[in-house]
XYZ file of N, CA and C in Angstrom:
654
model
N 0.814 -1.220 0.000
C 0.000 0.000 0.000
C 0.849 1.272 0.000
N 2.120 1.177 0.365
C 2.947 2.368 0.352
C 3.470 2.732 1.721
N 4.376 3.714 1.736
C 5.099 4.055 2.962
C 4.183 4.553 4.078
N 3.141 5.278 3.745
C 2.274 5.828 4.784
C 1.459 4.733 5.476
N 1.250 3.606 4.779
C 0.438 2.520 5.321
C 1.284 1.431 5.996
N 2.602 1.545 5.955
C 3.486 0.471 6.402
C 3.202 0.061 7.849
N 2.867 -1.210 8.066
C 2.690 -1.751 9.400
C 1.455 -1.284 10.142
N 0.534 -0.599 9.466
C -0.644 -0.077 10.158
C -1.636 -1.185 10.490
N -2.294 -1.054 11.619
C -3.410 -1.934 11.954
C -4.642 -1.494 11.162
N -5.701 -2.272 11.276
C -6.878 -2.078 10.428
C -7.499 -0.687 10.584
N -7.662 -0.226 11.823
C -8.377 1.039 12.033
C -7.673 2.238 11.389
N -6.371 2.477 11.658
C -5.731 3.623 10.999
C -5.620 3.450 9.490
N -5.424 2.210 9.006
C -5.353 1.995 7.563
C -6.687 2.330 6.907
N -7.786 1.894 7.524
C -9.116 2.210 6.989
C -9.383 3.712 7.027
N -8.929 4.365 8.098
C -9.133 5.814 8.206
C -8.398 6.547 7.086
N -7.188 6.108 6.785
C -6.434 6.700 5.685
C -7.150 6.511 4.354
N -7.592 5.289 4.099
C -8.259 5.003 2.827
C -9.578 5.764 2.705
N -10.332 5.830 3.787
C -11.622 6.532 3.741
C -11.440 8.015 3.447
N -10.333 8.582 3.933
C -10.094 10.020 3.730
C -9.489 10.328 2.371
N -8.987 9.319 1.674
C -8.258 9.548 0.420
C -9.195 9.717 -0.766
N -8.726 10.502 -1.722
C -9.377 10.642 -3.021
C -8.481 10.009 -4.076
N -9.072 9.243 -4.984
C -8.309 8.652 -6.079
C -8.305 9.631 -7.259
N -7.099 9.922 -7.766
C -6.991 10.848 -8.903
C -6.094 10.250 -9.983
N -6.357 10.656 -11.223
C -5.568 10.212 -12.375
C -4.917 11.440 -13.014
N -3.649 11.304 -13.392
C -2.931 12.385 -14.062
C -2.375 11.861 -15.384
N -2.668 12.567 -16.460
C -2.118 12.203 -17.763
C -0.632 12.544 -17.798
N 0.102 11.882 -18.677
C 1.530 12.184 -18.837
C 1.729 13.669 -19.122
N 2.644 14.283 -18.407
C 2.940 15.701 -18.587
C 2.132 16.629 -17.707
N 1.188 16.084 -16.935
C 0.354 16.906 -16.063
C 1.098 17.259 -14.777
N 0.955 18.494 -14.338
C 1.621 18.965 -13.118
C 0.751 18.691 -11.892
N 1.328 18.039 -10.901
C 0.616 17.826 -9.635
C 0.686 19.080 -8.780
N 1.854 19.712 -8.725
C 2.004 20.993 -8.036
C 3.274 21.659 -8.541
N 3.342 22.978 -8.358
C 4.486 23.765 -8.805
C 5.373 24.146 -7.616
N 6.642 24.317 -7.894
C 7.585 24.831 -6.909
C 7.064 26.160 -6.371
N 7.024 26.296 -5.039
C 6.545 27.521 -4.418
C 5.074 27.519 -4.053
N 4.291 26.535 -4.554
C 2.875 26.458 -4.198
C 2.708 26.153 -2.712
N 1.586 26.592 -2.162
C 1.249 26.232 -0.788
C 0.958 24.731 -0.723
N 1.366 24.062 0.368
C 1.210 22.607 0.468
C -0.209 22.208 0.849
N -1.109 22.243 -0.121
C -2.525 21.995 0.160
C -2.894 20.524 0.085
N -2.059 19.686 -0.581
C -2.408 18.283 -0.758
C -1.170 17.394 -0.640
N -1.400 16.164 -0.182
C -0.375 15.127 -0.141
C -0.772 14.027 -1.106
N 0.191 13.508 -1.852
C -0.083 12.474 -2.845
C 0.728 11.215 -2.530
N 0.115 10.060 -2.759
C 0.851 8.799 -2.747
C 0.626 8.115 -4.087
N 1.717 7.800 -4.768
C 1.619 7.189 -6.093
C 1.094 5.761 -5.961
N 0.029 5.455 -6.709
C -0.489 4.086 -6.771
C 0.115 3.338 -7.960
N 0.214 4.024 -9.090
C 0.815 3.452 -10.298
C 1.306 4.605 -11.162
N 2.361 4.347 -11.924
C 2.910 5.393 -12.772
C 4.219 5.930 -12.225
N 4.544 7.173 -12.601
C 5.835 7.764 -12.223
C 5.713 9.281 -12.176
N 6.272 9.864 -11.129
C 6.255 11.318 -10.948
C 7.689 11.816 -10.861
N 7.980 12.876 -11.602
C 9.314 13.477 -11.594
C 9.287 14.766 -10.785
N 10.235 14.884 -9.848
C 10.407 16.108 -9.083
C 11.590 16.884 -9.637
N 11.379 18.155 -9.944
C 12.479 18.987 -10.442
C 12.388 20.368 -9.817
N 13.537 21.021 -9.747
C 13.627 22.330 -9.105
C 14.369 23.288 -10.021
N 13.922 24.534 -10.052
C 14.570 25.576 -10.838
C 15.260 26.535 -9.870
N 16.568 26.778 -10.099
C 17.313 27.676 -9.213
C 17.100 29.137 -9.630
N 17.601 30.098 -8.838
C 17.383 31.513 -9.166
C 17.912 31.925 -10.536
N 18.872 31.174 -11.089
C 19.418 31.471 -12.417
C 18.585 30.844 -13.530
N 17.522 30.143 -13.158
C 16.644 29.544 -14.158
C 17.069 28.164 -14.627
N 18.053 27.554 -13.973
C 18.515 26.220 -14.368
C 17.694 25.156 -13.661
N 17.226 24.171 -14.428
C 16.417 23.095 -13.856
C 17.282 21.917 -13.441
N 16.933 21.330 -12.311
C 17.624 20.141 -11.813
C 16.602 19.068 -11.482
N 16.785 17.876 -12.028
C 15.961 16.736 -11.648
C 16.396 16.266 -10.265
N 15.444 16.169 -9.342
C 15.759 15.767 -7.968
C 15.511 14.284 -7.730
N 14.380 13.794 -8.244
C 13.980 12.430 -7.874
C 12.846 11.965 -8.776
N 12.733 10.657 -8.920
C 11.558 10.043 -9.539
C 10.823 9.258 -8.462
N 9.489 9.375 -8.459
C 8.665 8.742 -7.435
C 7.777 7.700 -8.098
N 7.873 6.455 -7.611
C 7.074 5.369 -8.149
C 6.014 4.903 -7.175
N 5.418 3.756 -7.480
C 4.314 3.222 -6.677
C 4.698 3.115 -5.207
N 3.832 3.639 -4.346
C 4.050 3.602 -2.901
C 4.739 4.820 -2.340
N 5.334 5.656 -3.204
C 6.070 6.828 -2.721
C 5.116 7.981 -2.394
N 5.445 8.735 -1.333
C 4.714 9.951 -0.993
C 5.335 11.133 -1.726
N 4.501 11.945 -2.338
C 4.949 13.114 -3.096
C 4.476 14.368 -2.371
N 5.428 15.202 -1.981
C 5.090 16.448 -1.295
C 5.029 16.320 0.214
N 5.558 15.229 0.758
C 5.383 14.971 2.190
C 6.114 15.980 3.067
N 7.332 16.352 2.696
C 8.100 17.269 3.543
C 7.380 18.607 3.657
N 6.902 19.132 2.548
C 6.207 20.419 2.569
C 4.915 20.343 3.374
N 4.143 19.275 3.163
C 2.854 19.160 3.852
C 3.049 19.025 5.357
N 3.953 18.152 5.783
C 4.109 17.914 7.219
C 4.833 19.061 7.918
N 5.639 19.825 7.185
C 6.310 20.977 7.777
C 5.559 22.281 7.500
N 4.484 22.189 6.697
C 3.681 23.352 6.325
C 4.552 24.474 5.756
N 5.343 24.112 4.761
C 6.180 25.066 4.033
C 5.911 24.895 2.546
N 6.183 25.897 1.712
C 5.891 25.777 0.276
C 6.601 24.590 -0.361
N 5.980 24.030 -1.393
C 6.610 22.929 -2.106
C 7.960 23.394 -2.658
N 9.042 22.658 -2.377
C 10.369 23.084 -2.824
C 10.687 22.710 -4.263
N 9.781 21.983 -4.917
C 10.039 21.511 -6.276
C 8.716 21.377 -7.011
N 8.797 21.143 -8.310
C 7.621 20.903 -9.150
C 7.491 19.409 -9.396
N 6.263 18.893 -9.308
C 5.996 17.473 -9.525
C 5.171 17.307 -10.795
N 5.670 16.507 -11.728
C 4.994 16.282 -13.007
C 4.897 14.780 -13.256
N 3.745 14.337 -13.728
C 3.574 12.931 -14.085
C 4.405 12.636 -15.338
N 5.376 11.713 -15.199
C 6.233 11.377 -16.324
C 5.573 10.386 -17.276
N 4.534 9.719 -16.801
C 3.690 8.859 -17.625
C 2.333 8.801 -16.947
N 1.308 8.222 -17.556
C 0.005 8.189 -16.886
C 0.135 7.648 -15.465
N -0.420 8.411 -14.510
C -0.169 8.128 -13.098
C -1.464 8.212 -12.307
N -1.663 7.251 -11.420
C -2.784 7.305 -10.482
C -2.241 7.489 -9.075
N -2.967 8.242 -8.271
C -2.506 8.561 -6.918
C -3.665 8.484 -5.939
N -3.301 8.315 -4.660
C -4.197 8.621 -3.559
C -3.855 10.037 -3.110
N -4.873 10.814 -2.793
C -4.664 12.227 -2.463
C -5.410 12.572 -1.181
N -4.730 13.314 -0.311
C -5.349 13.812 0.917
C -5.155 15.327 0.994
N -6.150 16.029 1.486
C -5.965 17.429 1.803
C -4.999 17.565 2.970
N -4.245 18.662 3.004
C -3.249 18.834 4.060
C -3.893 18.796 5.445
N -5.034 19.461 5.606
C -5.703 19.464 6.909
C -6.141 18.058 7.297
N -6.617 17.283 6.302
C -7.030 15.905 6.567
C -5.875 15.058 7.096
N -4.771 15.106 6.380
C -3.663 14.212 6.740
C -3.025 14.636 8.060
N -2.969 15.933 8.316
C -2.426 16.391 9.598
C -3.325 15.964 10.753
N -4.636 15.992 10.531
C -5.571 15.528 11.552
C -5.390 14.029 11.803
N -5.199 13.250 10.736
C -4.995 11.807 10.891
C -3.704 11.501 11.659
N -2.649 12.277 11.424
C -1.398 12.036 12.165
C -1.567 12.368 13.644
N -2.437 13.311 13.952
C -2.698 13.630 15.364
C -3.526 12.533 16.035
N -4.445 11.948 15.269
C -5.340 10.935 15.834
C -4.687 9.567 15.952
N -3.758 9.266 15.058
C -3.179 7.919 15.008
C -1.659 8.013 15.065
N -1.047 7.673 16.203
C 0.414 7.749 16.334
C 1.157 6.921 15.290
N 0.603 5.801 14.852
C 1.292 4.963 13.868
C 1.410 5.676 12.522
N 0.375 6.408 12.141
C 0.452 7.193 10.902
C 1.489 8.298 11.057
N 1.490 8.944 12.226
C 2.476 9.990 12.496
C 3.892 9.437 12.415
N 4.116 8.241 12.965
C 5.451 7.631 12.933
C 5.890 7.354 11.503
N 4.973 6.852 10.661
C 5.311 6.604 9.256
C 5.634 7.900 8.536
N 4.864 8.951 8.843
C 5.112 10.246 8.208
C 6.480 10.789 8.601
N 6.806 10.706 9.885
C 8.096 11.211 10.360
C 9.256 10.411 9.766
N 9.085 9.103 9.642
C 10.135 8.283 9.050
C 10.362 8.678 7.593
N 9.283 8.908 6.865
C 9.421 9.296 5.460
C 10.128 10.634 5.331
N 9.744 11.603 6.142
C 10.393 12.915 6.103
C 11.873 12.780 6.452
N 12.173 11.965 7.450
C 13.569 11.752 7.828
C 14.372 11.093 6.727
N 13.766 10.098 6.068
C 14.454 9.425 4.964
C 14.760 10.402 3.828
N 13.812 11.287 3.515
C 14.032 12.271 2.444
C 15.132 13.242 2.831
N 15.143 13.652 4.096
C 16.180 14.578 4.547
C 17.558 13.936 4.442
N 17.658 12.665 4.838
C 18.947 11.967 4.730
C 19.370 11.819 3.271
N 18.409 11.545 2.408
C 18.727 11.411 0.984
C 19.279 12.720 0.424
N 18.676 13.840 0.810
C 19.161 15.133 0.326
C 20.551 15.430 0.864
N 20.810 15.074 2.134
C 22.146 15.276 2.705
C 23.167 14.441 1.951
N 22.795 13.185 1.646
C 23.699 12.313 0.889
C 23.981 12.887 -0.496
N 22.965 13.467 -1.116
C 23.159 14.028 -2.455
C 24.067 15.249 -2.424
N 23.909 16.089 -1.413
C 24.801 17.247 -1.279
C 26.232 16.764 -1.067
N 26.387 15.729 -0.242
C 27.730 15.184 -0.002
C 28.330 14.631 -1.291
N 27.506 13.958 -2.101
C 27.993 13.444 -3.383
C 28.515 14.569 -4.274
N 27.750 15.652 -4.349
C 28.120 16.750 -5.243
C 29.381 17.465 -4.789
N 29.626 17.464 -3.479
C 30.783 18.210 -2.968
C 32.009 17.330 -2.734
N 31.787 16.031 -2.452
C 32.904 15.180 -2.024
C 33.349 14.163 -3.069
N 32.524 13.888 -4.063
C 32.840 12.814 -4.997
C 33.207 13.342 -6.369
N 34.003 12.564 -7.084
C 34.323 12.877 -8.469
C 33.158 12.568 -9.383
N 33.310 12.935 -10.658
C 32.210 12.815 -11.612
C 31.769 11.366 -11.779
N 32.712 10.440 -11.984
C 32.330 9.042 -12.196
C 31.620 8.476 -10.970
N 32.084 8.818 -9.780
C 31.442 8.331 -8.559
C 30.023 8.859 -8.450
N 29.809 10.133 -8.826
C 28.465 10.714 -8.757
C 27.521 10.042 -9.743
N 28.005 9.795 -10.958
C 27.154 9.138 -11.957
C 26.818 7.718 -11.517
N 27.799 7.001 -10.979
C 27.539 5.648 -10.495
C 26.511 5.657 -9.368
N 26.627 6.612 -8.450
C 25.676 6.714 -7.347
C 24.264 6.966 -7.848
N 24.125 7.861 -8.825
C 22.808 8.178 -9.365
C 22.211 6.971 -10.083
N 23.007 6.271 -10.873
C 22.495 5.088 -11.568
C 22.001 4.042 -10.570
N 22.756 3.820 -9.518
C 22.334 2.838 -8.513
C 21.063 3.293 -7.806
N 20.960 4.591 -7.523
C 19.756 5.097 -6.871
C 18.544 4.948 -7.794
N 18.698 5.290 -9.075
C 17.600 5.144 -10.027
C 17.219 3.675 -10.214
N 18.219 2.806 -10.238
C 17.932 1.374 -10.377
C 17.074 0.890 -9.220
N 17.374 1.395 -8.020
C 16.593 0.998 -6.858
C 15.209 1.610 -6.832
N 15.076 2.846 -7.333
C 13.799 3.557 -7.254
C 12.854 3.195 -8.387
N 13.362 3.126 -9.611
C 12.472 2.950 -10.774
C 12.953 1.855 -11.719
N 13.995 1.112 -11.330
C 14.535 0.086 -12.215
C 13.618 -1.126 -12.335
N 13.778 -1.842 -13.439
C 13.015 -3.070 -13.689
C 13.994 -4.183 -14.013
N 13.887 -5.287 -13.289
C 14.791 -6.409 -13.517
C 14.538 -7.035 -14.885
N 15.619 -7.257 -15.632
C 15.532 -7.916 -16.932
C 16.661 -8.942 -17.014
N 16.749 -9.655 -18.121
C 17.737 -10.721 -18.250
C 19.167 -10.197 -18.118
N 19.418 -9.002 -18.655
C 20.783 -8.466 -18.657
C 21.165 -7.777 -17.357
N 20.174 -7.422 -16.533
C 20.470 -6.697 -15.305
C 19.257 -5.928 -14.814
N 19.438 -4.650 -14.498
C 18.338 -3.785 -14.059
C 18.199 -2.655 -15.075
N 17.020 -2.561 -15.668
C 16.779 -1.590 -16.738
C 16.209 -0.294 -16.174
N 16.850 0.820 -16.525
C 16.336 2.160 -16.246
C 15.883 2.711 -17.594
N 14.583 2.825 -17.776
C 14.050 3.116 -19.106
C 13.309 4.455 -19.135
N 13.014 4.919 -20.359
C 12.199 6.116 -20.551
C 10.931 5.981 -19.700
N 10.502 7.050 -19.022
C 10.851 8.450 -19.226
C 12.105 8.959 -18.517
N 12.832 8.126 -17.788
C 14.108 8.559 -17.219
C 15.134 8.605 -18.349
N 15.834 9.727 -18.496
C 16.744 9.922 -19.615
C 18.156 10.224 -19.120
N 19.098 10.200 -20.060
C 20.470 10.574 -19.716
C 20.539 12.037 -19.273
N 19.663 12.854 -19.820
C 19.644 14.257 -19.379
C 19.251 14.351 -17.914
N 18.324 13.511 -17.470
C 17.982 13.470 -16.044
C 19.196 13.061 -15.214
N 19.930 12.056 -15.687
C 21.137 11.623 -14.983
C 22.124 12.779 -14.884
N 22.263 13.538 -15.980
C 23.173 14.684 -15.975
C 22.741 15.724 -14.945
N 21.435 16.037 -14.904
C 20.941 17.027 -13.951
C 21.113 16.551 -12.509
N 20.919 15.261 -12.289
C 21.026 14.729 -10.936
C 22.472 14.657 -10.444
N 23.427 14.658 -11.376
C 24.839 14.585 -10.985
C 25.549 15.922 -11.101
N 24.887 16.925 -11.685
C 25.500 18.241 -11.799
C 26.590 18.318 -12.851
N 26.487 17.499 -13.922
C 27.457 17.535 -15.020
C 26.700 17.682 -16.324
N 27.433 17.789 -17.431
C 26.791 17.978 -18.725
C 26.310 16.648 -19.303
N 25.365 16.749 -20.221
C 24.865 15.571 -20.936
C 26.005 14.880 -21.679
N 26.896 15.666 -22.266
C 28.031 15.096 -23.003
C 28.910 14.260 -22.071
N 29.172 14.769 -20.880
C 30.014 14.040 -19.926
C 29.368 12.715 -19.530
N 28.062 12.745 -19.244
C 27.354 11.508 -18.890
C 27.443 10.502 -20.029
N 27.199 10.957 -21.265
C 27.231 10.055 -22.417
C 28.627 9.466 -22.615
N 29.661 10.287 -22.429
C 31.039 9.804 -22.608
C 31.381 8.733 -21.577
N 31.026 8.988 -20.315
C 31.353 8.026 -19.257
C 30.530 6.751 -19.417
N 29.262 6.881 -19.745
C 28.442 5.687 -19.947
C 28.954 4.862 -21.121
N 29.425 5.542 -22.163
C 30.004 4.824 -23.289
C 31.225 4.019 -22.878
N 32.055 4.602 -22.032
C 33.217 3.883 -21.530
C 32.824 2.701 -20.675
N 31.798 2.882 -19.851
C 31.340 1.778 -19.005
C 30.710 0.666 -19.837
N 30.069 1.037 -20.937
C 29.509 -0.004 -21.800
C 30.629 -0.866 -22.385
N 31.717 -0.239 -22.797
C 32.840 -1.006 -23.349
C 33.456 -1.933 -22.295
N 33.327 -1.554 -21.015
C 33.855 -2.397 -19.931
C 32.846 -3.441 -19.453
N 31.610 -3.391 -19.981
C 30.596 -4.359 -19.592
C 29.844 -4.021 -18.326
N 29.958 -2.768 -17.866
C 29.245 -2.369 -16.650
C 27.792 -2.040 -16.929
N 27.540 -1.430 -18.087
C 26.182 -1.051 -18.472
C 25.959 -1.445 -19.923
N 24.692 -1.454 -20.291
C 24.307 -1.639 -21.693
C 23.390 -0.484 -22.066
N 23.692 0.192 -23.159
C 22.957 1.387 -23.527
C 22.031 1.130 -24.708
N 20.853 1.740 -24.636
C 19.924 1.753 -25.752
C 19.482 3.173 -25.998
N 18.651 3.369 -26.990
C 18.229 4.739 -27.323
C 17.452 5.372 -26.181
N 16.631 4.579 -25.498
C 15.807 5.139 -24.420
C 15.940 4.313 -23.137
N 17.098 3.697 -22.934
C 17.266 2.916 -21.719
C 18.736 2.772 -21.368
N 18.969 2.517 -20.096
C 20.286 2.145 -19.571
C 20.076 0.886 -18.748
N 20.834 -0.160 -19.028
C 20.758 -1.379 -18.225
C 22.002 -1.468 -17.358
N 21.793 -1.509 -16.061
C 22.895 -1.697 -15.118
C 23.199 -3.195 -15.066
N 24.373 -3.573 -15.549
C 24.741 -4.988 -15.643
C 25.633 -5.443 -14.492
N 26.413 -4.521 -13.943
C 27.358 -4.865 -12.882
C 27.200 -3.881 -11.713
N 26.113 -4.033 -10.928
C 25.886 -3.083 -9.822
C 26.993 -3.091 -8.784
N 27.625 -4.249 -8.563
C 28.694 -4.303 -7.565
C 29.886 -3.442 -8.006
N 30.216 -3.493 -9.281
C 31.335 -2.680 -9.778
C 30.972 -1.196 -9.755
N 29.729 -0.878 -10.064
C 29.313 0.526 -9.961
C 29.350 0.992 -8.510
N 28.991 0.115 -7.579
C 29.051 0.476 -6.170
C 30.478 0.761 -5.727
N 31.439 0.014 -6.298
C 32.849 0.292 -5.987
C 33.259 1.646 -6.530
N 32.806 1.978 -7.739
C 33.121 3.293 -8.325
C 32.476 4.399 -7.497
N 31.235 4.142 -7.043
C 30.509 5.150 -6.252
C 31.166 5.379 -4.896
N 31.953 4.397 -4.441
C 32.637 4.555 -3.150
C 31.730 4.332 -1.970
């Protein structure tokens, strides 16, 4: 059922479901914009949501892809601060949706829901700290390897050759997530393909040797 429902007993789980609205988003539809007030919380049921942020210079950075079970907008809703990024459906996506007042009331009424919410917020905070550390402490190849492994875990699909990271996730997203150019990502991935670490297609990257990428990632 997703992170918010993890380990819940029947009563709080039913309360969550009863309060939720089911919504469908077509590919390319915006769930919320960076800077919007946190009026709703979303949990992905199926599909994929891309989070991206635009800096003061107008440069866009892909932050994360959210798949089935992931909460979208949780940090903003639970901290009652503006959404720090824009969320767009990368393919047709269905979600469970709660109003901010609804979900905050449920966390007050049910400690188990509150605990799941706090764990999710903490996990996101740790992920952001790890990403900042990657950008400041690691070399380019280590950063790209880290991002590929993270994407493989978040949105990858097991196939015969390894773990496939496929469209709508692109090499440009990998470049934005690592803070390097598209050309640099393509050059390094090409080298890794020759070494048998990855297999490249027009709209996919297959991670073939995750252990070796983990060594590169440090």
